[in-house]
């Protein structure tokens, strides 16, 4: 008998907003982890285009290009469509349906308390009065992303924890009110701390402080030469500090040879090495790390048909799972109307 190992694998769902190309912070914080998880789990990777509408309504024309960028980045770092399912949020109508059902079992004050939504409102400079209904409710739609495939685990960064907590609460509530349809999904935090941007703040495209996976060696060099190090250090012979030092945060993540890393740290603390020498070595390491990714990316960018095919296959599989989920949910809620509606 053919063994169907897929059924036994626990299911994962996670993904990204298509707001632009991905950066080394995404790589260290999540992509690296996803590449490993693909072998052990049945992974669904979502491109969350609805979520872009919370904040970038003026540039909807750019979303399609960004979806393509994300796909290329995913593939170039080793996310594998033969192992995992790639799909676009808005192409799974069951996500919208499930969001509707969930929105009835969530209170307004609950959503308004979400600290990540509050932070994002601040960052987008949106006041409570102007906040759209969709912005406020996007965590509910994210719960539907996760639960439309009945995922067990959700690998995310720390900022997403309130959403996962809320998703768990919605699952419990639904299961209690109707019948047990949904697993209570668990967050899976990566082991690596979040990488700062070159200015020491949170790395993000909008802050202009990110190093993108697609950055050319020249871009990388320029950005690293500007990176924040140790403001207390005036001369290369002054003892240096590692805490809050962006160059060391990057070296921690990308320098594989730990003896070399320790050596740089020792020398830096003693004031035996200058910022420029250190930065030059980091530029070398980053450029070397990015080269094969960029080579892959360039090769993939020429295969437009393949990208189409990957999305079509992924959307089909996600739809299939989501249809099953919605049937279960409707049955549980007695909304299947079995005596009135013939099954197709
Ligand atoms: N909100 C996530 C982010 O901004 C993206 C996302 C959308 C997501 N749906 C998801 C993450 C479901 C995990 C699970 O990065």
Coordinates of N, CA, C and O in Angstrom, one line a residue, residues 189-287:
X189 N 7.9 30.6 17.4 CA 8.8 31.7 17.3 C 10.2 31.2 16.8 O 10.6 30.2 17.2
X190 N 10.8 32.0 15.9 CA 12.1 31.6 15.4 C 13.1 31.8 16.5 O 12.9 32.4 17.5
X191 N 14.3 31.2 16.3 CA 15.3 31.2 17.4 C 16.2 32.4 17.4 O 16.9 32.7 18.3
X192 N 16.1 33.1 16.3 CA 17.0 34.3 16.1 C 16.3 35.6 16.4 O 15.2 35.8 16.0
X193 N 17.0 36.5 17.2 CA 16.4 37.8 17.5 C 16.2 38.6 16.2 O 17.0 38.4 15.3
X194 N 15.3 39.5 16.2 CA 15.0 40.3 15.0 C 16.2 41.1 14.7 O 16.9 41.8 15.5
X195 N 16.6 41.2 13.4 CA 17.7 42.0 12.9 C 17.3 43.4 12.8 O 16.2 43.8 12.3
X196 N 18.1 44.3 13.3 CA 17.8 45.8 13.2 C 18.1 46.2 11.8 O 18.8 45.6 11.0
X197 N 17.5 47.4 11.4 CA 17.9 48.0 10.1 C 19.3 48.7 10.3 O 19.8 48.7 11.4
X198 N 19.8 49.2 9.2 CA 21.2 49.8 9.3 C 21.2 51.0 10.2 O 22.3 51.4 10.7
X199 N 20.1 51.6 10.6 CA 20.1 52.7 11.5 C 19.8 52.2 13.0 O 19.6 53.1 13.9
X200 N 19.7 50.9 13.2 CA 19.4 50.4 14.5 C 18.0 50.3 14.9 O 17.6 49.8 15.9
X201 N 17.1 50.9 14.0 CA 15.6 50.8 14.3 C 15.1 49.5 13.6 O 15.9 48.8 13.0
X202 N 13.8 49.2 13.8 CA 13.2 48.0 13.2 C 13.4 48.0 11.7 O 13.2 49.1 11.0
X203 N 13.9 46.9 11.1 CA 14.2 46.9 9.7 C 12.9 46.9 8.9 O 12.0 46.0 9.1
X204 N 12.7 47.8 8.0 CA 11.5 47.8 7.2 C 11.7 48.7 6.0 O 12.5 49.6 6.0
X205 N 11.0 48.3 4.9 CA 11.1 49.0 3.7 C 10.8 50.5 3.8 O 11.5 51.3 3.3
X206 N 9.7 50.7 4.6 CA 9.2 52.1 4.7 C 10.2 53.0 5.5 O 10.2 54.2 5.3
X207 N 11.0 52.4 6.3 CA 12.0 53.2 7.1 C 13.3 53.4 6.3 O 14.2 54.1 6.7
X208 N 13.4 52.8 5.1 CA 14.5 53.0 4.2 C 15.8 52.5 4.9 O 16.9 53.2 4.7
X209 N 15.7 51.5 5.7 CA 16.9 51.0 6.4 C 17.2 49.5 6.2 O 17.9 48.9 7.0
X210 N 16.6 49.0 5.1 CA 16.6 47.6 4.9 C 17.7 47.2 3.9 O 18.0 47.9 3.0
X211 N 18.3 46.0 4.1 CA 19.1 45.4 3.0 C 18.3 44.3 2.4 O 17.9 43.3 3.0
X212 N 18.0 44.5 1.1 CA 17.1 43.5 0.4 C 17.9 42.4 -0.1 O 19.1 42.5 -0.4
X213 N 17.2 41.2 -0.2 CA 17.9 40.0 -0.8 C 18.3 40.3 -2.2 O 19.2 39.7 -2.7
X214 N 17.6 41.2 -2.9 CA 18.0 41.5 -4.3 C 19.0 42.7 -4.4 O 19.3 43.1 -5.5
X215 N 19.5 43.2 -3.3 CA 20.4 44.4 -3.4 C 21.7 44.0 -4.1 O 22.3 42.9 -3.8
X216 N 22.2 44.8 -4.9 CA 23.5 44.6 -5.6 C 24.6 44.7 -4.7 O 24.5 45.4 -3.6
X217 N 25.8 44.1 -5.0 CA 27.0 44.3 -4.1 C 27.3 45.8 -3.8 O 27.6 46.1 -2.7
X218 N 27.0 46.6 -4.8 CA 27.3 48.0 -4.6 C 26.3 48.6 -3.6 O 26.7 49.4 -2.7
X219 N 25.0 48.3 -3.7 CA 24.0 48.7 -2.7 C 24.4 48.2 -1.3 O 24.3 49.0 -0.3
X220 N 24.8 47.0 -1.2 CA 25.2 46.4 0.1 C 26.3 47.2 0.7 O 26.3 47.6 1.8
X221 N 27.3 47.5 -0.2 CA 28.5 48.2 0.3 C 28.1 49.6 0.9 O 28.4 50.0 2.0
X222 N 27.3 50.3 0.1 CA 26.9 51.6 0.5 C 26.1 51.6 1.8 O 26.3 52.4 2.7
X223 N 25.2 50.7 1.9 CA 24.4 50.6 3.1 C 25.2 50.2 4.3 O 25.0 50.8 5.4
X224 N 26.1 49.2 4.2 CA 26.8 48.8 5.4 C 27.8 49.9 5.8 O 28.0 50.1 7.0
X225 N 28.4 50.6 4.8 CA 29.3 51.7 5.2 C 28.5 52.8 6.1 O 29.2 53.4 6.9
X226 N 27.2 52.9 5.9 CA 26.4 53.8 6.7 C 25.9 53.3 8.0 O 25.3 54.0 8.8
X227 N 26.1 52.0 8.1 CA 25.4 51.3 9.3 C 25.9 51.8 10.6 O 27.0 52.2 10.8
X228 N 25.0 51.8 11.5 CA 25.2 52.3 12.9 C 26.1 51.3 13.7 O 25.8 50.1 13.6
X229 N 27.1 51.8 14.3 CA 27.9 50.9 15.1 C 27.9 51.3 16.6 O 27.0 50.9 17.3
X230 N 28.9 52.0 17.0 CA 29.0 52.4 18.4 C 29.3 53.9 18.5 O 30.4 54.3 18.3
X231 N 28.3 54.6 18.9 CA 28.4 56.1 18.9 C 29.4 56.6 19.9 O 29.8 57.8 19.8
X232 N 29.7 55.8 20.9 CA 30.7 56.3 21.9 C 32.1 56.2 21.5 O 33.0 56.7 22.2
X233 N 32.3 55.6 20.3 CA 33.7 55.3 19.9 C 34.1 56.4 18.9 O 33.5 56.5 17.8
X234 N 35.1 57.2 19.2 CA 35.5 58.2 18.3 C 36.7 57.7 17.5 O 36.8 57.9 16.3
X235 N 37.7 57.1 18.1 CA 38.9 56.6 17.4 C 38.8 55.1 17.4 O 38.3 54.4 18.3
X236 N 39.5 54.5 16.3 CA 39.5 53.1 16.2 C 40.2 52.4 17.4 O 40.0 51.2 17.7
X237 N 41.0 53.2 18.1 CA 41.7 52.6 19.3 C 40.8 52.6 20.6 O 41.2 52.1 21.6
X238 N 39.7 53.3 20.5 CA 38.8 53.3 21.7 C 38.2 52.0 21.8 O 37.8 51.4 20.8
X239 N 38.0 51.5 23.1 CA 37.3 50.2 23.2 C 35.9 50.3 22.7 O 35.2 51.3 22.9
X240 N 35.4 49.3 21.9 CA 34.1 49.4 21.3 C 33.1 48.5 22.0 O 33.4 47.7 22.9
X241 N 31.8 48.9 21.8 CA 30.7 48.1 22.4 C 29.9 47.3 21.4 O 29.7 47.7 20.2
X242 N 29.5 46.1 21.8 CA 28.8 45.2 20.9 C 27.3 45.4 21.0 O 26.5 45.2 20.0
X243 N 26.8 45.8 22.1 CA 25.3 45.9 22.3 C 24.8 47.1 21.4 O 25.3 48.2 21.3
X244 N 23.7 46.8 20.7 CA 23.1 47.8 19.8 C 23.9 48.1 18.6 O 23.6 49.0 17.8
X245 N 25.0 47.3 18.4 CA 25.9 47.5 17.3 C 25.3 46.7 16.1 O 25.4 45.5 16.1
X246 N 24.9 47.4 15.1 CA 24.2 46.8 13.9 C 25.2 45.8 13.2 O 24.8 44.7 12.8
X247 N 26.4 46.3 13.0 CA 27.4 45.4 12.3 C 27.6 44.1 13.0 O 27.6 43.0 12.4
X248 N 27.6 44.1 14.3 CA 27.7 42.8 15.0 C 26.4 42.0 15.0 O 26.5 40.8 15.0
X249 N 25.3 42.7 15.0 CA 24.0 41.9 14.9 C 24.0 41.2 13.6 O 23.6 40.0 13.5
X250 N 24.5 41.8 12.5 CA 24.6 41.1 11.2 C 25.6 40.0 11.2 O 25.4 38.9 10.6
X251 N 26.8 40.3 11.8 CA 27.8 39.3 11.8 C 27.4 38.0 12.6 O 27.6 36.9 12.2
X252 N 26.7 38.3 13.7 CA 26.1 37.2 14.5 C 25.2 36.3 13.6 O 25.2 35.1 13.7
X253 N 24.5 36.9 12.7 CA 23.6 36.2 11.9 C 24.2 35.5 10.7 O 23.9 34.4 10.3
X254 N 25.2 36.1 10.1 CA 25.7 35.7 8.9 C 27.2 35.1 8.9 O 27.6 34.4 7.9
X255 N 28.0 35.4 9.9 CA 29.3 34.8 9.9 C 29.3 33.4 10.5 O 29.0 33.3 11.7
X256 N 29.5 32.4 9.7 CA 29.3 31.0 10.1 C 30.5 30.6 11.0 O 30.3 29.8 12.0
X257 N 31.7 31.1 10.7 CA 32.9 30.7 11.5 C 32.9 31.4 12.9 O 33.2 32.6 13.0
X258 N 32.5 30.7 13.9 CA 32.3 31.3 15.2 C 33.6 31.7 15.8 O 33.6 32.7 16.7
X259 N 34.7 31.1 15.5 CA 36.0 31.5 16.0 C 36.4 32.9 15.5 O 36.9 33.7 16.2
X260 N 36.2 33.0 14.2 CA 36.4 34.3 13.6 C 35.6 35.4 14.2 O 36.1 36.5 14.6
X261 N 34.3 35.0 14.5 CA 33.4 36.0 15.1 C 33.9 36.4 16.5 O 33.9 37.6 16.8
X262 N 34.3 35.4 17.3 CA 34.8 35.8 18.6 C 36.0 36.6 18.6 O 36.2 37.6 19.4
X263 N 36.9 36.3 17.6 CA 38.1 37.1 17.4 C 37.8 38.6 17.1 O 38.3 39.5 17.7
X264 N 36.8 38.8 16.2 CA 36.4 40.2 15.9 C 35.9 40.9 17.1 O 36.2 42.0 17.4
X265 N 35.1 40.2 17.9 CA 34.5 40.8 19.1 C 35.5 41.2 20.1 O 35.5 42.2 20.6
X266 N 36.5 40.2 20.3 CA 37.5 40.5 21.3 C 38.3 41.8 20.8 O 38.5 42.7 21.6
X267 N 38.7 41.8 19.6 CA 39.5 42.9 19.1 C 38.7 44.2 19.2 O 39.3 45.2 19.5
X268 N 37.4 44.1 18.8 CA 36.6 45.3 18.8 C 36.5 45.9 20.2 O 36.7 47.1 20.4
X269 N 36.3 45.1 21.2 CA 36.1 45.5 22.6 C 37.4 46.2 23.1 O 37.4 47.0 23.9
X270 N 38.5 45.6 22.6 CA 39.8 46.2 23.1 C 40.2 47.4 22.3 O 41.2 48.1 22.6
X271 N 39.5 47.7 21.2 CA 39.9 48.9 20.4 C 41.1 48.5 19.5 O 41.9 49.3 19.1
X272 N 41.1 47.2 19.1 CA 42.2 46.8 18.2 C 41.8 46.7 16.7 O 42.5 46.3 15.9
X273 N 40.5 47.1 16.4 CA 40.1 47.1 15.0 C 39.1 48.2 14.8 O 38.3 48.6 15.7
X274 N 39.2 48.8 13.6 CA 38.4 50.0 13.3 C 37.1 49.5 12.6 O 36.9 48.4 12.2
X275 N 36.1 50.4 12.6 CA 34.8 50.2 12.0 C 34.9 49.8 10.5 O 34.2 48.9 10.0
X276 N 35.9 50.5 9.9 CA 35.9 50.3 8.4 C 36.4 48.8 8.1 O 35.8 48.2 7.2
X277 N 37.4 48.4 8.8 CA 37.9 47.0 8.5 C 36.8 46.0 8.8 O 36.6 45.1 8.1
X278 N 36.1 46.2 9.9 CA 35.0 45.3 10.3 C 33.9 45.4 9.2 O 33.4 44.3 8.8
X279 N 33.6 46.5 8.8 CA 32.5 46.7 7.8 C 32.9 46.0 6.5 O 32.0 45.4 5.8
X280 N 34.1 46.2 6.1 CA 34.6 45.5 4.9 C 34.4 44.0 4.9 O 34.0 43.4 4.0
X281 N 34.7 43.5 6.1 CA 34.6 42.0 6.2 C 33.1 41.6 6.1 O 32.7 40.7 5.5
X282 N 32.2 42.4 6.8 CA 30.8 42.2 6.7 C 30.2 42.3 5.3 O 29.4 41.5 4.9
X283 N 30.7 43.3 4.6 CA 30.3 43.4 3.2 C 30.6 42.2 2.4 O 29.8 41.7 1.6
X284 N 31.8 41.7 2.6 CA 32.3 40.5 1.9 C 31.3 39.3 2.3 O 30.9 38.6 1.4
X285 N 31.1 39.2 3.5 CA 30.2 38.0 4.0 C 28.8 38.1 3.4 O 28.3 37.1 2.9
X286 N 28.2 39.3 3.5 CA 26.9 39.5 3.0 C 26.8 39.3 1.4 O 25.9 38.6 0.9
X287 N 27.8 39.8 0.8 CA 27.8 39.7 -0.7 C 27.9 38.2 -1.1 O 27.2 37.8 -2.0

